PDB file of C-alpha atoms in Angstrom:
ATOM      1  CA  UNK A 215      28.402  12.610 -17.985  1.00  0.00           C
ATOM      2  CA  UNK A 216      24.819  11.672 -17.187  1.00  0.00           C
ATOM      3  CA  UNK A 217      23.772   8.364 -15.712  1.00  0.00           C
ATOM      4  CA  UNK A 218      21.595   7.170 -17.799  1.00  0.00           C
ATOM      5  CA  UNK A 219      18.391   4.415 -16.882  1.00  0.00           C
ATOM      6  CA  UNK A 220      19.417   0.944 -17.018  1.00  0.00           C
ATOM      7  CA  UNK A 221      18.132  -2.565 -16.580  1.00  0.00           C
ATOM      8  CA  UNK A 222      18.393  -4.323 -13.291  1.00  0.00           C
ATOM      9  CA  UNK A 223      19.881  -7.289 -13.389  1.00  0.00           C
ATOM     10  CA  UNK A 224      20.195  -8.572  -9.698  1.00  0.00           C
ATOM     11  CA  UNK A 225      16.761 -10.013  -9.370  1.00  0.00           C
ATOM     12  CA  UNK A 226      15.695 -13.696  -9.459  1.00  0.00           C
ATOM     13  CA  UNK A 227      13.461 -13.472 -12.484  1.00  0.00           C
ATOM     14  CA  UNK A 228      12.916 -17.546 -12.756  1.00  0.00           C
ATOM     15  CA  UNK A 229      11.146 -16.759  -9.182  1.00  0.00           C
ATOM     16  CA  UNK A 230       9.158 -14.050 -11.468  1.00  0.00           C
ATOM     17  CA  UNK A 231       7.895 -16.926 -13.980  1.00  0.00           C
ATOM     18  CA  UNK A 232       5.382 -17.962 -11.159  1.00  0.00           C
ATOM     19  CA  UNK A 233       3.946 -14.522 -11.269  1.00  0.00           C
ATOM     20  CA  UNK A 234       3.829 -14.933 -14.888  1.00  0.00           C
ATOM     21  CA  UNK A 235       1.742 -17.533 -14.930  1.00  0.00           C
ATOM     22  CA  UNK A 236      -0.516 -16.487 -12.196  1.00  0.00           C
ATOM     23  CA  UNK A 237      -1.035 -13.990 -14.250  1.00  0.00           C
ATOM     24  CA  UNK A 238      -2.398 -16.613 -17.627  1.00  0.00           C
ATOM     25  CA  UNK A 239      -4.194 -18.702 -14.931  1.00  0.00           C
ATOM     26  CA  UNK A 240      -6.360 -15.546 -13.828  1.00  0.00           C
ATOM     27  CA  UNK A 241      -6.936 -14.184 -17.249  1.00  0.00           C
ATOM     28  CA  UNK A 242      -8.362 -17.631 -18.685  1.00  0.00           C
ATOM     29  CA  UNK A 243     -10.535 -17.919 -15.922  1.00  0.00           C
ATOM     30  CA  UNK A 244     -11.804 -14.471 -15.711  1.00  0.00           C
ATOM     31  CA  UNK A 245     -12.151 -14.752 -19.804  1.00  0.00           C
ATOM     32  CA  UNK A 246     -14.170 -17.907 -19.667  1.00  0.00           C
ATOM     33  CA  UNK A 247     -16.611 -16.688 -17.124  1.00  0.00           C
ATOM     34  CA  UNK A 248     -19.645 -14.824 -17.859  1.00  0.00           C
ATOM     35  CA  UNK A 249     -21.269 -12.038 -16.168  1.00  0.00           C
ATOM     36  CA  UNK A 250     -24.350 -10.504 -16.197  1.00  0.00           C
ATOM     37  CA  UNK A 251     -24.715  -6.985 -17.499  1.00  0.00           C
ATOM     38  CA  UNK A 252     -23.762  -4.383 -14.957  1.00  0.00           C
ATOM     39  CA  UNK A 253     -26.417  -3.066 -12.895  1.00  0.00           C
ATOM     40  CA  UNK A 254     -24.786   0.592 -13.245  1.00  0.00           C
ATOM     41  CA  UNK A 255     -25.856   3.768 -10.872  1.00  0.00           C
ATOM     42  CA  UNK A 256     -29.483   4.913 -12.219  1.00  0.00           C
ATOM     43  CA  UNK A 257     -29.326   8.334 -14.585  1.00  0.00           C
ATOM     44  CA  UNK A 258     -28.871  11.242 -11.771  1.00  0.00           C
ATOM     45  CA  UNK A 259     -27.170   9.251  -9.315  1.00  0.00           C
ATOM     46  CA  UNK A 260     -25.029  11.594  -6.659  1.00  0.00           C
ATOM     47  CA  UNK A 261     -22.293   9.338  -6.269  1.00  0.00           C
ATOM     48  CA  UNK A 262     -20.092  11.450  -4.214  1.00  0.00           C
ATOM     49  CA  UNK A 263     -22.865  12.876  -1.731  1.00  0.00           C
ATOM     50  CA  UNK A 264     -23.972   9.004  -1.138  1.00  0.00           C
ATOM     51  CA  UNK A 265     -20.474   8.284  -0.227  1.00  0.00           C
ATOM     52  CA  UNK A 266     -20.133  10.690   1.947  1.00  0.00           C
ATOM     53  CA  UNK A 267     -23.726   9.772   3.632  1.00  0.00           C
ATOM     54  CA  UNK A 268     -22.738   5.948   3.840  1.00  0.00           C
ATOM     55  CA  UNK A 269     -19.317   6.662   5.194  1.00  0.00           C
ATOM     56  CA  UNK A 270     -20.882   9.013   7.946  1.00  0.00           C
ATOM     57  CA  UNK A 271     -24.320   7.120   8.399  1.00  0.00           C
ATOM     58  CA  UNK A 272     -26.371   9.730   7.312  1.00  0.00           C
ATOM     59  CA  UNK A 273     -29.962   8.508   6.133  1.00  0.00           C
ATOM     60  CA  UNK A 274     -28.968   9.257   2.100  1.00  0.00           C
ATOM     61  CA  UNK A 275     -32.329  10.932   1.691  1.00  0.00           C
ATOM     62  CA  UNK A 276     -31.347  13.982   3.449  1.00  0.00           C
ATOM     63  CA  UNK A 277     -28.577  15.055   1.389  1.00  0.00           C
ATOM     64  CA  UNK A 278     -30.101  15.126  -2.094  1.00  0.00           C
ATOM     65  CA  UNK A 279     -31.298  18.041  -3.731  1.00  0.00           C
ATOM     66  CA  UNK A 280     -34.276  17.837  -6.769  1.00  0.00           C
ATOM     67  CA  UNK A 281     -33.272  15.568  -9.582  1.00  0.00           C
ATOM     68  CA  UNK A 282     -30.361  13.748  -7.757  1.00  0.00           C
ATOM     69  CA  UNK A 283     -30.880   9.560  -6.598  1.00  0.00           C
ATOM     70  CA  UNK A 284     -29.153   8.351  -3.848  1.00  0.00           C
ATOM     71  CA  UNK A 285     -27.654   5.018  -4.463  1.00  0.00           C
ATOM     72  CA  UNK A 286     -27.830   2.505  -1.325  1.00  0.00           C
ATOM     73  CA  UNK A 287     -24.877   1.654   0.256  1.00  0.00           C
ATOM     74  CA  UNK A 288     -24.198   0.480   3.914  1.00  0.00           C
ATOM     75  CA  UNK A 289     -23.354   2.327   7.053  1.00  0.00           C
ATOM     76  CA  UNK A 290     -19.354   2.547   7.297  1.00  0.00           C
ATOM     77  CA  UNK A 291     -19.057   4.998  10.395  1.00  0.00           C
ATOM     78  CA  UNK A 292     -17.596   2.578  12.684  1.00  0.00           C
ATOM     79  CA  UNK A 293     -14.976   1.490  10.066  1.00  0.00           C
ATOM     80  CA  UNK A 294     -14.441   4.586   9.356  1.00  0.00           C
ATOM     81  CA  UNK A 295     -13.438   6.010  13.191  1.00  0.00           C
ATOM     82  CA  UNK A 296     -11.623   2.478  13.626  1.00  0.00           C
ATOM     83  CA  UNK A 297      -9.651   3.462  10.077  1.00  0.00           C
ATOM     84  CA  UNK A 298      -8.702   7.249  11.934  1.00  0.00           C
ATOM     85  CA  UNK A 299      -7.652   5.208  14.865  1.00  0.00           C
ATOM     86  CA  UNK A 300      -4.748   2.917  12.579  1.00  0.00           C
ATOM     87  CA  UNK A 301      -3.677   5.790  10.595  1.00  0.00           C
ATOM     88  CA  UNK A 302      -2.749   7.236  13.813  1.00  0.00           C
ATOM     89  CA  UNK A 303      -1.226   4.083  15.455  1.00  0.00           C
ATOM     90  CA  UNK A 304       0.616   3.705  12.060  1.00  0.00           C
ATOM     91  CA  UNK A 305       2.009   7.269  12.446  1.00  0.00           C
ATOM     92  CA  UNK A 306       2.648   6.866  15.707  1.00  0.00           C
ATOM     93  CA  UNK A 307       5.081   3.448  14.768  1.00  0.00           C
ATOM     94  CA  UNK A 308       6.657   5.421  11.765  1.00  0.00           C
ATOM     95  CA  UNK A 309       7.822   8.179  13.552  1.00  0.00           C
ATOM     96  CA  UNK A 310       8.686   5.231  16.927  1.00  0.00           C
ATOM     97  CA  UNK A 311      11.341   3.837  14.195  1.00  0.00           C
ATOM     98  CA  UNK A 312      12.414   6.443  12.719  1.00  0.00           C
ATOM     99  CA  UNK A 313      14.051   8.205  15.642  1.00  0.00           C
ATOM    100  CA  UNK A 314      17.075   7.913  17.539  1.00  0.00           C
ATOM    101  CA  UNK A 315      16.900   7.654  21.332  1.00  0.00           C
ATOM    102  CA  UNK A 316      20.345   9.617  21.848  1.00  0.00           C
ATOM    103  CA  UNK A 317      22.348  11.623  19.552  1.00  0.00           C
ATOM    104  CA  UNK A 318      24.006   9.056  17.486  1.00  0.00           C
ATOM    105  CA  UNK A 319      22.911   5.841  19.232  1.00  0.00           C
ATOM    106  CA  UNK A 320      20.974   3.492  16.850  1.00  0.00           C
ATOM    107  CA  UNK A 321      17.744   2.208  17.907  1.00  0.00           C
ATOM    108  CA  UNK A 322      15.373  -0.354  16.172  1.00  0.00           C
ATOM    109  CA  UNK A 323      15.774  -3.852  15.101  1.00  0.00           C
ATOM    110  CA  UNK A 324      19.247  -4.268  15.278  1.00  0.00           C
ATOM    111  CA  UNK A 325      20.504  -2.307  18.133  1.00  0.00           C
ATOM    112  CA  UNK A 326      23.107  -3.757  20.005  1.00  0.00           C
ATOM    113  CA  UNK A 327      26.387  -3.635  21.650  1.00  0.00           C
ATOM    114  CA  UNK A 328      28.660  -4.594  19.064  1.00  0.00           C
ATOM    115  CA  UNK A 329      28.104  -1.550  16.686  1.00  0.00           C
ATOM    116  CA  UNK A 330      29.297  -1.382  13.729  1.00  0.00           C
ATOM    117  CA  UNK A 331      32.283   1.337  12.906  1.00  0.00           C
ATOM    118  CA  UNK A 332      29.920   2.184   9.993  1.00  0.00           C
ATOM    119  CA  UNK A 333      26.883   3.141  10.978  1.00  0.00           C
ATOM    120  CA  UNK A 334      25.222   5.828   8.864  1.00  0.00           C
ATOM    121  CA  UNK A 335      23.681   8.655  10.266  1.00  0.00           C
ATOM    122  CA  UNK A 336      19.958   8.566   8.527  1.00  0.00           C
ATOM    123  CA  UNK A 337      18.711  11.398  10.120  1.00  0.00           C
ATOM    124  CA  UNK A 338      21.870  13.770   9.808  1.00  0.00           C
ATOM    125  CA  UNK A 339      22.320  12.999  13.866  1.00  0.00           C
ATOM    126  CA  UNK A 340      23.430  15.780  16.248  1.00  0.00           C
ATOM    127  CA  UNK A 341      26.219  18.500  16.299  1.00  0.00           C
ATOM    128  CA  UNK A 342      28.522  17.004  19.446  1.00  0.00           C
ATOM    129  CA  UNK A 343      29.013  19.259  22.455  1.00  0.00           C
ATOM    130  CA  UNK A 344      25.725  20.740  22.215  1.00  0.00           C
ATOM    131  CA  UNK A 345      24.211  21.434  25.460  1.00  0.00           C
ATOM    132  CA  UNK A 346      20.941  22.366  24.177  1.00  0.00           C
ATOM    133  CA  UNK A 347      19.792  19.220  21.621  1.00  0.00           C
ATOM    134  CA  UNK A 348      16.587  20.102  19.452  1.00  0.00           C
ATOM    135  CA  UNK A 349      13.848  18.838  18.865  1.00  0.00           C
ATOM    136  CA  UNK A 350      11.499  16.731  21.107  1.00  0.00           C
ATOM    137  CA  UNK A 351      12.819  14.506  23.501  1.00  0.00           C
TER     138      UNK A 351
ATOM    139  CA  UNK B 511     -21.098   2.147 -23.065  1.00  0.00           C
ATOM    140  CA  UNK B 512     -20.489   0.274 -19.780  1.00  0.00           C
ATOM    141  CA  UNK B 513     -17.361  -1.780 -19.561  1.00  0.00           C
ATOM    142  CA  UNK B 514     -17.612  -5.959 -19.470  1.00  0.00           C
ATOM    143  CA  UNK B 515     -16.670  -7.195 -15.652  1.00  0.00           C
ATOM    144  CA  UNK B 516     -14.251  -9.411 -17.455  1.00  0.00           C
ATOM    145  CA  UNK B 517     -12.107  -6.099 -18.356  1.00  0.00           C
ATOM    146  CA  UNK B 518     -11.868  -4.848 -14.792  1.00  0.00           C
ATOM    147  CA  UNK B 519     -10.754  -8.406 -13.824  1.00  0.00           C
ATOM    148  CA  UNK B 520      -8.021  -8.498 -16.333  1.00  0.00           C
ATOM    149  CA  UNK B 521      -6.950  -5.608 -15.486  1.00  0.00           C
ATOM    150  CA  UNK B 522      -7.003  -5.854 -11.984  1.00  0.00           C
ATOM    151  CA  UNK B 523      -5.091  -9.086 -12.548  1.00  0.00           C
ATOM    152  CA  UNK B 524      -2.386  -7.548 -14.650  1.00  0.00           C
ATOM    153  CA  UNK B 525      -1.878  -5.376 -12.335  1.00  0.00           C
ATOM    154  CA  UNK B 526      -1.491  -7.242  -8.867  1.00  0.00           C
ATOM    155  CA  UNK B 527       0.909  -9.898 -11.272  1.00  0.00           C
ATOM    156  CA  UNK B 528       3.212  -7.048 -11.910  1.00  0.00           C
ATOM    157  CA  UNK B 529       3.388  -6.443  -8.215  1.00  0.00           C
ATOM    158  CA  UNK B 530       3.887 -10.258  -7.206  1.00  0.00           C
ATOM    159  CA  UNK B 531       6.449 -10.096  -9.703  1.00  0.00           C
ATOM    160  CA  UNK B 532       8.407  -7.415  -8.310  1.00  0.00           C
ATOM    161  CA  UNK B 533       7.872  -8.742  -5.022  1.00  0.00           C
ATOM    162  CA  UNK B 534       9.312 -11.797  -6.083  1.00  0.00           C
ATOM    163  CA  UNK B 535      12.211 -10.847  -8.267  1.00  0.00           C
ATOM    164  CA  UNK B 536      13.638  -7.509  -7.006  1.00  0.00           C
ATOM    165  CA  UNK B 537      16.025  -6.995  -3.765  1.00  0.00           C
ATOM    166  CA  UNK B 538      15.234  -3.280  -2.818  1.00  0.00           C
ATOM    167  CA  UNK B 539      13.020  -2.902   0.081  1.00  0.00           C
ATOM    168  CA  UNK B 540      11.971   0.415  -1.466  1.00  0.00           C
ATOM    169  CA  UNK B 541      10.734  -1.337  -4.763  1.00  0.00           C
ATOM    170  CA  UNK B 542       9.119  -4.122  -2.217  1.00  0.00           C
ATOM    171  CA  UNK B 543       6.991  -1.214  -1.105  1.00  0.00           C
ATOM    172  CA  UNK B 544       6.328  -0.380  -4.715  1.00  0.00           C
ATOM    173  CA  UNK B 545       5.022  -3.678  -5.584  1.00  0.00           C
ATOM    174  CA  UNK B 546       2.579  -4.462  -2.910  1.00  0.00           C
ATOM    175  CA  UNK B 547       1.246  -1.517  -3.156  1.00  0.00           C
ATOM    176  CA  UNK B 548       0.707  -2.135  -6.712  1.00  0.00           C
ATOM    177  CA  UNK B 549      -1.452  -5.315  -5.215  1.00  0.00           C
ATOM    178  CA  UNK B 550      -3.084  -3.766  -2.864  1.00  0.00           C
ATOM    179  CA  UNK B 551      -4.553  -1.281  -5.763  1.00  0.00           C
ATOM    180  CA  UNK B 552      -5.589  -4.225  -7.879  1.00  0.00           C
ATOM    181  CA  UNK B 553      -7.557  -4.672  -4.790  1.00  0.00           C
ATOM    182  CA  UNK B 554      -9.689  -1.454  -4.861  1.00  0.00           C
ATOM    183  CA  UNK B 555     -10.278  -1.484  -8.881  1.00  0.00           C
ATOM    184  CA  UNK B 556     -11.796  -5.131  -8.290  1.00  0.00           C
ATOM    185  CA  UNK B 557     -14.147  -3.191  -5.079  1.00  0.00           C
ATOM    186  CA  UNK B 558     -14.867  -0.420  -7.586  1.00  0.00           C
ATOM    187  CA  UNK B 559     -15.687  -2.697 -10.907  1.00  0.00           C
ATOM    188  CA  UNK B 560     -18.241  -4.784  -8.743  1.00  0.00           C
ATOM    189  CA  UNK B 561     -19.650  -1.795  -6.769  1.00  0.00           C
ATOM    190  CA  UNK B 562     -20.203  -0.712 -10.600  1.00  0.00           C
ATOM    191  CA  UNK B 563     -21.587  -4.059 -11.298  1.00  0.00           C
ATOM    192  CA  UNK B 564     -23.723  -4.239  -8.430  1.00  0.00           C
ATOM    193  CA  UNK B 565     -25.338  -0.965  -8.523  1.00  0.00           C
ATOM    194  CA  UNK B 566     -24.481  -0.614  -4.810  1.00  0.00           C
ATOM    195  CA  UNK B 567     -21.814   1.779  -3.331  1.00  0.00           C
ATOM    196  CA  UNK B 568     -20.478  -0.385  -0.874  1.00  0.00           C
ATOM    197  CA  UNK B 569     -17.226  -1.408  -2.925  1.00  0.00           C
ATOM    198  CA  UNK B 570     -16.406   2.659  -3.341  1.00  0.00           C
ATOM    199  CA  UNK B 571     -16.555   3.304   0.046  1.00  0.00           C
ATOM    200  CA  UNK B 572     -14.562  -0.013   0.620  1.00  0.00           C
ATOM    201  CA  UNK B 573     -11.715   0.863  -2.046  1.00  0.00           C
ATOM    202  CA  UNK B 574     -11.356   4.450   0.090  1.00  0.00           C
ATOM    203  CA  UNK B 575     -10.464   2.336   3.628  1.00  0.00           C
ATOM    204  CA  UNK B 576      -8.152   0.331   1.256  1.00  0.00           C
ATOM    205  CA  UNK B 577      -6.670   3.742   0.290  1.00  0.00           C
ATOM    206  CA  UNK B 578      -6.166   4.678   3.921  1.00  0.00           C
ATOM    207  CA  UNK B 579      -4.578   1.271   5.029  1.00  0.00           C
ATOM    208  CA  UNK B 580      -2.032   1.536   2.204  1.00  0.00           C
ATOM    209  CA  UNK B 581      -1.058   5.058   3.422  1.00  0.00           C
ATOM    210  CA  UNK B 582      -0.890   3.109   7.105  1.00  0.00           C
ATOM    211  CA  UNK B 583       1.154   0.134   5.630  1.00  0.00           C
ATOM    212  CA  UNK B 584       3.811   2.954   3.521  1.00  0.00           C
ATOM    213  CA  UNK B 585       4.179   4.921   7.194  1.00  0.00           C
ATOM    214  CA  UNK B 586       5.546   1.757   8.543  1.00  0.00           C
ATOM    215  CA  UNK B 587       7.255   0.307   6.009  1.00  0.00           C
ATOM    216  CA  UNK B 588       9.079   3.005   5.133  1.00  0.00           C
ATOM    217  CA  UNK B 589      10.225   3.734   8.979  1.00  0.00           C
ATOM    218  CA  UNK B 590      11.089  -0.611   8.699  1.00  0.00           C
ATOM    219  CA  UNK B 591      13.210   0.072   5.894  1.00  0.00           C
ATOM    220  CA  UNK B 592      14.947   3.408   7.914  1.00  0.00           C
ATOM    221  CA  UNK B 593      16.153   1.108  10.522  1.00  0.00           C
ATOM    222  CA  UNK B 594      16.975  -1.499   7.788  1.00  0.00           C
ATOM    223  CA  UNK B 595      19.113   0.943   6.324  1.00  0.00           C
ATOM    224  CA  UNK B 596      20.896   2.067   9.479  1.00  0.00           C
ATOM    225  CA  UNK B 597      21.628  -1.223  10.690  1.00  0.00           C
ATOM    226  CA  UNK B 598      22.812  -3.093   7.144  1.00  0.00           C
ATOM    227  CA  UNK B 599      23.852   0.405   5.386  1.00  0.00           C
ATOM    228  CA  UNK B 600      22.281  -0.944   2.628  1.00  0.00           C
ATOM    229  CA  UNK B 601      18.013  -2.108   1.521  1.00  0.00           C
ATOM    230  CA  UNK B 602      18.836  -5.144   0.273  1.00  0.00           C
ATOM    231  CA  UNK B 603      16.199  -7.447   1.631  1.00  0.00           C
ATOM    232  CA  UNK B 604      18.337 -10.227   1.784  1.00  0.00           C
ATOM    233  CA  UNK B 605      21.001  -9.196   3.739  1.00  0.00           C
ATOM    234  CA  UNK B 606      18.880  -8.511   6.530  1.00  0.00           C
ATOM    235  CA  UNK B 607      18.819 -12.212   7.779  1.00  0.00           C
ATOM    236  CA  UNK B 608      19.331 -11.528  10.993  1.00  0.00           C
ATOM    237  CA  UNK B 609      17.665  -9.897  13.779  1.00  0.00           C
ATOM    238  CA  UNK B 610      19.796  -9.094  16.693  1.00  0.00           C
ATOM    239  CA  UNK B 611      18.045  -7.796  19.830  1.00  0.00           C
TER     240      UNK B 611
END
């Protein structure tokens, strides 16, 4: 027999109203407003290279070739080195929670003394009465 | 040919709504994650509608760092919801009410 897809019906959904009508608050005021006509890229614009040249702070000028407009933008390289520098702090905290400090032991949030009997191994843990434990330590 | 700001708004809105209202009505961390990442890509179609509708590139290259701090904010919250799991057995966010040290 095949499970087959089926509605959840655990939820709150009263609580879900309020997104609901979030939802007819934004669209009447975003209907009733008016906007000018888009400005749009001019014909020839090289989106992609001026991305590139704003997220690096390259003069824009530089990269084009005959026929191609750059399209101003500002200069991003700071944001983007400071961006590198939180994707690695993030990986670093992913992989700080994810592991165990000793075969078996749970660390984290909720690591105490009073364990309980039925703690899951996440990770598949370690084979017992292995001298040699893999990995990095 | 291009498309009315309105449009981008709606659908920007339609789409962060869905993702308040899983936020707001589900108990799986998991699907949490779902949702506000759903918002946080209403987010980056808004950057990308008025970088269209400013003529400037600015929102583009905005909507890519927005890109980059979801990835950040799924590495994390998905190692959160490992230690959730080993401590409750289970991702129901409201079990975990407490937080033992």
């Amino acid at each position: 027999m095949t499970n087959k897809p089926k509605f959840a019906t655990e939820g709150n959904y009263i609580a879900g109203l309020a997104a609901v009508a979030l939802f007819v608050v934004l669209a009447v005021v975003f209907l009733t407003a008016s906007f000018p006509a888009p400005a749009g890229f001019p014909d020839g614009a090289a989106i992609t290279k001026s991305l590139g040249a704003a997220m690096f702070d390259i003069a824009p000028g530089q990269l084009m070739d005959d026929g191609e407009a750059a399209v101003p933008a500002e200069g991003f390289l700071v944001a983007f080195l400071l961006i590198g520098v939180l994707l690695d702090a993030a990986l670093d905290g992913a992989v700080m929670l994810a592991k165990r400090e000793d075969a078996g032991e749970n660390v984290g949030l909720g690591s105490g003394t009073d364990e309980p009997e039925d703690a899951v191994a996440a990770d598949g843990g370690t084979p017992s009465g292995d001298e040699s434990p893999g990995g990095e330590e | 040919m291009a498309v009315a700001a309105e449009y981008y708004l709606l659908l920007s809105a339609a789409i962060f709504c869905i993702g308040l209202f899983g936020v707001l009505t589900r108990r799986n961390a998991l699907i949490f994650l779902m949702s506000v990442e759903l918002m946080l890509n209403a987010a980056n179609i808004n950057f990308v509608a008025f970088s269209l509708q400013h003529g400037n590139l600015t929102g583009q290259v905005f909507a890519l760092f927005g890109m980059a701090i979801a990835a950040a904010e799924v590495a994390v919250g998905i190692g959160i919801i490992l230690v959730l799991y080993r401590n409750f057995t289970d991702v129901d966010v409201t079990k975990a009410t407490t937080m033992r040290w």
